[in-house]
Amino acid sequence: GMERRRPPDATSRYGRRRFWDALYQREGAETREWLGGLSRFLPQLEPELRRSDRILVLGCGNSALSHDLHELGYTDVTSIDFSPSCIAAMRARYAHCPSLRWAIMDIRALAFPDASFDVVLEKGTLDVLMVEETDPWNVSPQAVASMHRVLAEVSRVLHPGGCFISITFAQPHFRKPHYAQEAFGWSLRHAACGDGDAGAFHYFLYIMRKGQPLDPCDVALGRRLHQPPP
C-alpha cells in the first residue's frame, strides 16, 4: 500500500511525468495499488455499474483495477495515463485482453468526444493534483483551477445519466467543494469505506450522477471554494 507519511520534499515529484516514467520503468509489470485492490470497495461500486457500461479509468498507473473490472464482466474499459512507459507496460501485460484499451493522455485534456462514456472512474489520481498543497483549508488557486479543468473534462465526456466515481482518502469536508460545482451538471453523494477492522484507515467513494441536481447544501459548499479566505 501507499506509505502513510512521506517527507514533504518528495511530494513535489509526483506531478512530474519524468518521475512516473522512471517509476514504471523500474517496476516493470509489478502492480502497485495506491488504495488497495478492487475487492475493498466493490460492494459500494458494483450497484453503480452495469456490465454494458463504457468505462473510462483516469490515471490507471500500473494498478490491476482495469483488468479486475474486465474479469468481473465489465468488458468495455478504456484506461488512460500520461506516462508512456506505464501505458506500454500495461498494453504488454494485458495483451491477452484485446478488449481492454490503453491510451497515453492528460486528464486535463481528454481526447474523447462529448458523452462517450457511461462511467468515469478514478482511484487516487485526483489526489496527485493536491500533493503540493500544504494547507487543506486554503487550497491554492492553481490546485483549484487544475481540479476544475479535470472535472470539466470528466463532465464533458460523461453521457447523461452516467456517473463519475472518485475513490480517495480525501475527506468530504475538503473534497466535496471541488465536486459540488453546478457547472458540471451532476449530483453528488459519498460513502465511507474501510476494511471493517477497528481503527482501519477509511477512504471515501464520491459518486456524481450526470443530469441530476446538486443538493442545496452541496451547492453552498461549492460556492465557498471560490470565495477568498476571510
mmCIF file of C-alpha atoms in Angstrom:
data_model
loop_
_atom_site.group_PDB
_atom_site.id
_atom_site.type_symbol
_atom_site.label_atom_id
_atom_site.label_comp_id
_atom_site.label_asym_id
_atom_site.label_seq_id
_atom_site.Cartn_x
_atom_site.Cartn_y
_atom_site.Cartn_z
ATOM 1 C CA GLY A 1 0.000 0.000 0.000
ATOM 2 C CA MET A 2 0.867 3.656 -0.133
ATOM 3 C CA GLU A 3 3.076 4.882 2.706
ATOM 4 C CA ARG A 4 1.107 6.999 5.116
ATOM 5 C CA ARG A 5 3.904 9.528 5.601
ATOM 6 C CA ARG A 6 6.335 10.784 3.063
ATOM 7 C CA PRO A 7 8.891 13.548 3.602
ATOM 8 C CA PRO A 8 7.365 16.755 2.223
ATOM 9 C CA ASP A 9 10.186 17.283 -0.290
ATOM 10 C CA ALA A 10 9.288 14.015 -2.015
ATOM 11 C CA THR A 11 5.733 15.034 -2.882
ATOM 12 C CA SER A 12 6.647 17.688 -5.452
ATOM 13 C CA ARG A 13 7.968 14.964 -7.775
ATOM 14 C CA TYR A 14 4.550 13.381 -8.040
ATOM 15 C CA GLY A 15 3.141 15.730 -10.634
ATOM 16 C CA ARG A 16 6.092 15.228 -12.960
ATOM 17 C CA ARG A 17 5.896 12.821 -15.874
ATOM 18 C CA ARG A 18 9.621 12.010 -15.595
ATOM 19 C CA PHE A 19 9.142 10.740 -12.064
ATOM 20 C CA TRP A 20 6.265 8.444 -13.083
ATOM 21 C CA ASP A 21 8.070 7.193 -16.188
ATOM 22 C CA ALA A 22 11.146 6.282 -14.151
ATOM 23 C CA LEU A 23 8.980 4.557 -11.552
ATOM 24 C CA TYR A 24 7.136 2.425 -14.136
ATOM 25 C CA GLN A 25 10.349 1.531 -15.972
ATOM 26 C CA ARG A 26 11.925 0.436 -12.685
ATOM 27 C CA GLU A 27 8.928 -1.587 -11.547
ATOM 28 C CA GLY A 28 8.071 -3.060 -14.919
ATOM 29 C CA ALA A 29 4.936 -5.146 -14.654
ATOM 30 C CA GLU A 30 4.636 -5.203 -10.858
ATOM 31 C CA THR A 31 1.222 -3.894 -9.790
ATOM 32 C CA ARG A 32 1.006 -1.020 -7.371
ATOM 33 C CA GLU A 33 -2.289 -0.387 -5.597
ATOM 34 C CA TRP A 34 -2.420 3.053 -4.050
ATOM 35 C CA LEU A 35 -5.721 2.495 -2.225
ATOM 36 C CA GLY A 36 -5.940 -1.283 -2.042
ATOM 37 C CA GLY A 37 -7.447 -3.674 -4.554
ATOM 38 C CA LEU A 38 -10.865 -3.604 -6.146
ATOM 39 C CA SER A 39 -12.338 -6.093 -3.658
ATOM 40 C CA ARG A 40 -12.152 -3.468 -0.888
ATOM 41 C CA PHE A 41 -14.676 -1.117 -2.498
ATOM 42 C CA LEU A 42 -16.605 -3.461 -4.802
ATOM 43 C CA PRO A 43 -19.701 -3.533 -2.523
ATOM 44 C CA GLN A 44 -20.081 0.255 -2.948
ATOM 45 C CA LEU A 45 -19.035 0.279 -6.596
ATOM 46 C CA GLU A 46 -20.995 -2.607 -8.073
ATOM 47 C CA PRO A 47 -24.518 -1.155 -7.563
ATOM 48 C CA GLU A 48 -23.440 1.858 -9.686
ATOM 49 C CA LEU A 49 -22.254 -0.206 -12.665
ATOM 50 C CA ARG A 50 -23.858 -2.233 -15.447
ATOM 51 C CA ARG A 51 -21.947 -4.846 -17.421
ATOM 52 C CA SER A 52 -22.606 -2.937 -20.657
ATOM 53 C CA ASP A 53 -21.198 0.388 -19.395
ATOM 54 C CA ARG A 54 -18.500 2.157 -21.367
ATOM 55 C CA ILE A 55 -15.981 2.768 -18.581
ATOM 56 C CA LEU A 56 -13.054 5.212 -18.560
ATOM 57 C CA VAL A 57 -10.337 4.777 -15.903
ATOM 58 C CA LEU A 58 -8.389 8.001 -15.267
ATOM 59 C CA GLY A 59 -4.696 7.778 -14.388
ATOM 60 C CA CYS A 60 -4.656 3.988 -14.361
ATOM 61 C CA GLY A 61 -0.988 3.745 -13.373
ATOM 62 C CA ASN A 62 0.058 0.129 -13.020
ATOM 63 C CA SER A 63 -2.979 -0.769 -10.948
ATOM 64 C CA ALA A 64 -4.826 -4.004 -11.727
ATOM 65 C CA LEU A 65 -8.156 -2.148 -11.437
ATOM 66 C CA SER A 66 -8.966 -2.106 -15.174
ATOM 67 C CA HIS A 67 -8.169 -5.786 -15.578
ATOM 68 C CA ASP A 68 -10.109 -6.700 -12.410
ATOM 69 C CA LEU A 69 -13.178 -4.924 -13.838
ATOM 70 C CA HIS A 70 -12.712 -6.820 -17.102
ATOM 71 C CA GLU A 71 -12.544 -10.138 -15.223
ATOM 72 C CA LEU A 72 -15.818 -9.272 -13.460
ATOM 73 C CA GLY A 73 -17.521 -8.900 -16.840
ATOM 74 C CA TYR A 74 -17.153 -5.155 -17.467
ATOM 75 C CA THR A 75 -15.529 -5.587 -20.838
ATOM 76 C CA ASP A 76 -15.717 -2.060 -22.266
ATOM 77 C CA VAL A 77 -12.873 -0.447 -20.316
ATOM 78 C CA THR A 78 -10.577 2.307 -21.597
ATOM 79 C CA SER A 79 -7.651 3.273 -19.355
ATOM 80 C CA ILE A 80 -5.515 6.375 -19.678
ATOM 81 C CA ASP A 81 -2.316 7.617 -18.064
ATOM 82 C CA PHE A 82 0.069 10.405 -19.011
ATOM 83 C CA SER A 83 3.119 8.157 -18.665
ATOM 84 C CA PRO A 84 4.073 6.462 -21.980
ATOM 85 C CA SER A 85 6.138 3.777 -20.241
ATOM 86 C CA CYS A 86 3.187 2.959 -17.963
ATOM 87 C CA ILE A 87 0.809 2.540 -20.908
ATOM 88 C CA ALA A 88 3.378 0.450 -22.807
ATOM 89 C CA ALA A 89 3.825 -1.833 -19.776
ATOM 90 C CA MET A 90 0.055 -2.236 -19.304
ATOM 91 C CA ARG A 91 -0.570 -2.966 -23.003
ATOM 92 C CA ALA A 92 2.079 -5.661 -22.846
ATOM 93 C CA ARG A 93 0.871 -7.121 -19.551
ATOM 94 C CA TYR A 94 -2.748 -7.380 -20.701
ATOM 95 C CA ALA A 95 -2.137 -8.211 -24.366
ATOM 96 C CA HIS A 96 -4.288 -11.326 -23.785
ATOM 97 C CA CYS A 97 -7.301 -8.996 -23.204
ATOM 98 C CA PRO A 98 -7.750 -7.212 -26.534
ATOM 99 C CA SER A 99 -10.962 -5.547 -25.362
ATOM 100 C CA LEU A 100 -9.016 -3.558 -22.729
ATOM 101 C CA ARG A 101 -7.965 -0.266 -24.346
ATOM 102 C CA TRP A 102 -4.984 1.833 -23.237
ATOM 103 C CA ALA A 103 -4.092 5.396 -24.212
ATOM 104 C CA ILE A 104 -1.492 7.989 -23.255
ATOM 105 C CA MET A 105 -3.478 11.066 -22.291
ATOM 106 C CA ASP A 106 -3.518 14.089 -19.993
ATOM 107 C CA ILE A 107 -6.585 14.046 -17.718
ATOM 108 C CA ARG A 108 -6.845 17.839 -18.164
ATOM 109 C CA ALA A 109 -7.434 17.472 -21.919
ATOM 110 C CA LEU A 110 -9.305 14.268 -22.793
ATOM 111 C CA ALA A 111 -9.222 13.357 -26.475
ATOM 112 C CA PHE A 112 -12.692 11.790 -26.431
ATOM 113 C CA PRO A 113 -15.939 13.134 -27.912
ATOM 114 C CA ASP A 114 -18.650 14.515 -25.608
ATOM 115 C CA ALA A 115 -20.874 11.955 -23.848
ATOM 116 C CA SER A 116 -18.702 8.996 -24.868
ATOM 117 C CA PHE A 117 -18.652 7.153 -21.501
ATOM 118 C CA ASP A 118 -21.266 5.848 -19.063
ATOM 119 C CA VAL A 119 -18.815 5.698 -16.171
ATOM 120 C CA VAL A 120 -15.613 7.572 -15.391
ATOM 121 C CA LEU A 121 -13.647 6.056 -12.534
ATOM 122 C CA GLU A 122 -10.624 7.324 -10.681
ATOM 123 C CA LYS A 123 -8.753 5.961 -7.701
ATOM 124 C CA GLY A 124 -6.199 8.277 -6.113
ATOM 125 C CA THR A 125 -5.473 10.111 -9.385
ATOM 126 C CA LEU A 126 -7.028 13.445 -8.441
ATOM 127 C CA ASP A 127 -5.068 13.321 -5.184
ATOM 128 C CA VAL A 128 -1.957 13.961 -7.280
ATOM 129 C CA LEU A 129 -3.340 17.431 -8.082
ATOM 130 C CA MET A 130 -3.305 18.175 -4.352
ATOM 131 C CA VAL A 131 0.035 16.725 -3.195
ATOM 132 C CA GLU A 132 1.843 20.066 -3.072
ATOM 133 C CA GLU A 133 -0.928 21.707 -1.044
ATOM 134 C CA THR A 134 0.305 22.353 2.493
ATOM 135 C CA ASP A 135 -2.949 23.702 3.953
ATOM 136 C CA PRO A 136 -6.125 21.752 3.103
ATOM 137 C CA TRP A 137 -8.226 24.642 4.494
ATOM 138 C CA ASN A 138 -6.761 27.070 1.960
ATOM 139 C CA VAL A 139 -6.154 25.334 -1.337
ATOM 140 C CA SER A 140 -4.068 27.320 -3.820
ATOM 141 C CA PRO A 141 -5.860 28.896 -6.797
ATOM 142 C CA GLN A 142 -3.646 26.743 -9.074
ATOM 143 C CA ALA A 143 -4.841 23.499 -7.488
ATOM 144 C CA VAL A 144 -8.475 24.670 -7.574
ATOM 145 C CA ALA A 145 -8.069 25.532 -11.275
ATOM 146 C CA SER A 146 -6.366 22.211 -12.155
ATOM 147 C CA MET A 147 -9.073 20.258 -10.369
ATOM 148 C CA HIS A 148 -11.804 22.279 -12.114
ATOM 149 C CA ARG A 149 -10.214 21.644 -15.506
ATOM 150 C CA VAL A 150 -10.098 17.883 -14.988
ATOM 151 C CA LEU A 151 -13.660 17.729 -13.620
ATOM 152 C CA ALA A 152 -14.986 19.832 -16.515
ATOM 153 C CA GLU A 153 -13.420 17.298 -18.904
ATOM 154 C CA VAL A 154 -14.909 14.376 -16.957
ATOM 155 C CA SER A 155 -18.348 16.003 -17.074
ATOM 156 C CA ARG A 156 -17.973 16.629 -20.815
ATOM 157 C CA VAL A 157 -17.184 13.007 -21.718
ATOM 158 C CA LEU A 158 -19.937 11.617 -19.450
ATOM 159 C CA HIS A 159 -23.216 10.543 -21.031
ATOM 160 C CA PRO A 160 -26.380 11.971 -19.406
ATOM 161 C CA GLY A 161 -27.379 9.552 -16.639
ATOM 162 C CA GLY A 162 -23.776 8.337 -16.410
ATOM 163 C CA CYS A 163 -21.643 8.642 -13.304
ATOM 164 C CA PHE A 164 -18.224 9.755 -12.169
ATOM 165 C CA ILE A 165 -16.844 7.706 -9.279
ATOM 166 C CA SER A 166 -13.886 9.023 -7.313
ATOM 167 C CA ILE A 167 -12.137 6.866 -4.705
ATOM 168 C CA THR A 168 -9.806 8.781 -2.408
ATOM 169 C CA PHE A 169 -8.545 9.285 1.143
ATOM 170 C CA ALA A 170 -9.703 12.932 0.888
ATOM 171 C CA GLN A 171 -12.399 13.684 3.456
ATOM 172 C CA PRO A 172 -15.752 15.123 2.331
ATOM 173 C CA HIS A 173 -15.106 18.442 4.049
ATOM 174 C CA PHE A 174 -12.100 19.041 1.795
ATOM 175 C CA ARG A 175 -13.050 17.233 -1.422
ATOM 176 C CA LYS A 176 -16.787 17.881 -1.814
ATOM 177 C CA PRO A 177 -16.406 21.626 -2.560
ATOM 178 C CA HIS A 178 -14.397 20.765 -5.701
ATOM 179 C CA TYR A 179 -17.020 18.294 -6.910
ATOM 180 C CA ALA A 180 -20.074 20.368 -5.875
ATOM 181 C CA GLN A 181 -19.946 22.818 -8.780
ATOM 182 C CA GLU A 182 -23.200 23.400 -10.663
ATOM 183 C CA ALA A 183 -21.206 23.874 -13.876
ATOM 184 C CA PHE A 184 -20.570 20.113 -14.007
ATOM 185 C CA GLY A 185 -24.286 19.276 -14.126
ATOM 186 C CA TRP A 186 -24.201 16.372 -11.692
ATOM 187 C CA SER A 187 -25.472 15.318 -8.278
ATOM 188 C CA LEU A 188 -23.070 14.291 -5.512
ATOM 189 C CA ARG A 189 -23.081 11.760 -2.711
ATOM 190 C CA HIS A 190 -20.393 9.897 -0.839
ATOM 191 C CA ALA A 191 -19.836 6.741 1.164
ATOM 192 C CA ALA A 192 -17.046 5.911 3.602
ATOM 193 C CA CYS A 193 -15.294 2.573 3.079
ATOM 194 C CA GLY A 194 -12.885 0.645 5.206
ATOM 195 C CA ASP A 195 -11.731 -2.838 5.998
ATOM 196 C CA GLY A 196 -14.026 -3.139 8.977
ATOM 197 C CA ASP A 197 -11.096 -3.557 11.410
ATOM 198 C CA ALA A 198 -11.230 -1.270 14.393
ATOM 199 C CA GLY A 199 -9.289 1.864 13.565
ATOM 200 C CA ALA A 200 -8.983 0.893 9.901
ATOM 201 C CA PHE A 201 -7.913 3.653 7.588
ATOM 202 C CA HIS A 202 -11.038 4.943 5.861
ATOM 203 C CA TYR A 203 -11.296 6.160 2.344
ATOM 204 C CA PHE A 204 -14.238 7.648 0.514
ATOM 205 C CA LEU A 205 -16.224 6.931 -2.602
ATOM 206 C CA TYR A 206 -17.754 10.016 -4.226
ATOM 207 C CA ILE A 207 -20.499 9.350 -6.760
ATOM 208 C CA MET A 208 -21.537 12.093 -9.177
ATOM 209 C CA ARG A 209 -24.542 11.370 -11.403
ATOM 210 C CA LYS A 210 -24.696 13.444 -14.613
ATOM 211 C CA GLY A 211 -28.007 15.199 -15.253
ATOM 212 C CA GLN A 212 -29.171 15.139 -11.642
ATOM 213 C CA PRO A 213 -29.254 18.268 -9.443
ATOM 214 C CA LEU A 214 -26.890 19.025 -6.585
ATOM 215 C CA ASP A 215 -28.285 19.157 -3.082
ATOM 216 C CA PRO A 216 -28.612 22.830 -1.934
ATOM 217 C CA CYS A 217 -26.139 22.329 0.925
ATOM 218 C CA ASP A 218 -23.601 20.936 -1.552
ATOM 219 C CA VAL A 219 -24.180 23.953 -3.804
ATOM 220 C CA ALA A 220 -23.371 26.178 -0.805
ATOM 221 C CA LEU A 221 -20.205 24.149 -0.102
ATOM 222 C CA GLY A 222 -19.140 24.521 -3.718
ATOM 223 C CA ARG A 223 -19.612 28.296 -3.657
ATOM 224 C CA ARG A 224 -17.298 28.614 -0.659
ATOM 225 C CA LEU A 225 -14.433 27.251 -2.741
ATOM 226 C CA HIS A 226 -14.330 30.390 -4.911
ATOM 227 C CA GLN A 227 -14.613 32.874 -2.083
ATOM 228 C CA PRO A 228 -11.311 34.374 -0.874
ATOM 229 C CA PRO A 229 -10.424 33.250 2.673
ATOM 230 C CA PRO A 230 -11.530 35.836 5.318
#
